[in-house]
């Protein structure tokens, strides 16, 4: 994935520590469209995610969702504009 990050204009050496070996979708199991896996945070308003459908993938900078939970002192750990449920509704978020 290092080569793909460079092709997307990212310098892996300048990113915070991250896992480059595999990608696991963090969206709900029944979502439609592209899969997405969190890679790292650039700053509080910018995260790097890998998105893919079949064998096509891309690295993108996205703002975090930050929708507040209804009954908890928490925010959604997915990206802004994600499909379906928020992270606090999921049992097994990988990064939050």
PDB file of C-alpha atoms in Angstrom, residues 1-12 15-16 18-24 34-42 46-53 55-63 79:
ATOM      1  CA  UNK A   1       0.000   0.000   0.000  1.00  0.00           C
ATOM      2  CA  UNK A   2       2.985   2.336   0.316  1.00  0.00           C
ATOM      3  CA  UNK A   3       3.127   2.743  -3.459  1.00  0.00           C
ATOM      4  CA  UNK A   4      -0.622   3.472  -3.609  1.00  0.00           C
ATOM      5  CA  UNK A   5      -0.272   6.108  -0.877  1.00  0.00           C
ATOM      6  CA  UNK A   6       2.517   7.801  -2.836  1.00  0.00           C
ATOM      7  CA  UNK A   7       0.441   7.642  -6.033  1.00  0.00           C
ATOM      8  CA  UNK A   8      -2.372   9.379  -4.128  1.00  0.00           C
ATOM      9  CA  UNK A   9      -0.005  12.209  -3.151  1.00  0.00           C
ATOM     10  CA  UNK A  10       0.599  11.046   0.427  1.00  0.00           C
ATOM     11  CA  UNK A  11       4.080  10.582   1.876  1.00  0.00           C
ATOM     12  CA  UNK A  12       3.889   7.561   4.215  1.00  0.00           C
ATOM     13  CA  UNK A  15       1.803  10.251   8.232  1.00  0.00           C
ATOM     14  CA  UNK A  16       1.202   9.224  11.838  1.00  0.00           C
ATOM     15  CA  UNK A  18      -0.552   3.312  10.750  1.00  0.00           C
ATOM     16  CA  UNK A  19      -1.074  -0.241   9.537  1.00  0.00           C
ATOM     17  CA  UNK A  20      -0.361  -0.748   5.838  1.00  0.00           C
ATOM     18  CA  UNK A  21      -0.709  -4.510   5.560  1.00  0.00           C
ATOM     19  CA  UNK A  22      -4.461  -5.079   5.230  1.00  0.00           C
ATOM     20  CA  UNK A  23      -7.711  -3.162   4.916  1.00  0.00           C
ATOM     21  CA  UNK A  24     -10.884  -4.150   6.787  1.00  0.00           C
ATOM     22  CA  UNK A  34     -17.538   1.425  -1.415  1.00  0.00           C
ATOM     23  CA  UNK A  35     -15.892  -0.126   1.630  1.00  0.00           C
ATOM     24  CA  UNK A  36     -13.796   2.124   3.887  1.00  0.00           C
ATOM     25  CA  UNK A  37     -10.988   1.610   6.402  1.00  0.00           C
ATOM     26  CA  UNK A  38      -9.483   4.305   8.634  1.00  0.00           C
ATOM     27  CA  UNK A  39      -5.741   4.738   8.188  1.00  0.00           C
ATOM     28  CA  UNK A  40      -4.681   7.705  10.341  1.00  0.00           C
ATOM     29  CA  UNK A  41      -5.429  11.240  11.512  1.00  0.00           C
ATOM     30  CA  UNK A  42      -3.572  14.157   9.922  1.00  0.00           C
ATOM     31  CA  UNK A  46      -8.557  15.550   8.539  1.00  0.00           C
ATOM     32  CA  UNK A  47      -8.253  11.768   8.405  1.00  0.00           C
ATOM     33  CA  UNK A  48      -6.794   9.460   5.756  1.00  0.00           C
ATOM     34  CA  UNK A  49      -9.070   6.581   4.725  1.00  0.00           C
ATOM     35  CA  UNK A  50      -8.712   3.863   2.087  1.00  0.00           C
ATOM     36  CA  UNK A  51     -11.907   3.252   0.094  1.00  0.00           C
ATOM     37  CA  UNK A  52     -12.412   0.370  -2.306  1.00  0.00           C
ATOM     38  CA  UNK A  53     -14.907  -1.478  -4.502  1.00  0.00           C
ATOM     39  CA  UNK A  55     -10.221  -4.385  -7.013  1.00  0.00           C
ATOM     40  CA  UNK A  56     -10.271  -0.555  -7.281  1.00  0.00           C
ATOM     41  CA  UNK A  57      -9.145   1.426  -4.258  1.00  0.00           C
ATOM     42  CA  UNK A  58      -8.177   4.986  -3.396  1.00  0.00           C
ATOM     43  CA  UNK A  59      -6.682   6.869  -0.454  1.00  0.00           C
ATOM     44  CA  UNK A  60      -8.700   9.934   0.489  1.00  0.00           C
ATOM     45  CA  UNK A  61      -8.552  12.705   3.085  1.00  0.00           C
ATOM     46  CA  UNK A  62     -11.915  13.057   4.807  1.00  0.00           C
ATOM     47  CA  UNK A  63     -13.324  15.074   7.683  1.00  0.00           C
ATOM     48  CA  UNK A  79     -15.977  10.012   8.149  1.00  0.00           C
TER      49      UNK A  79
END
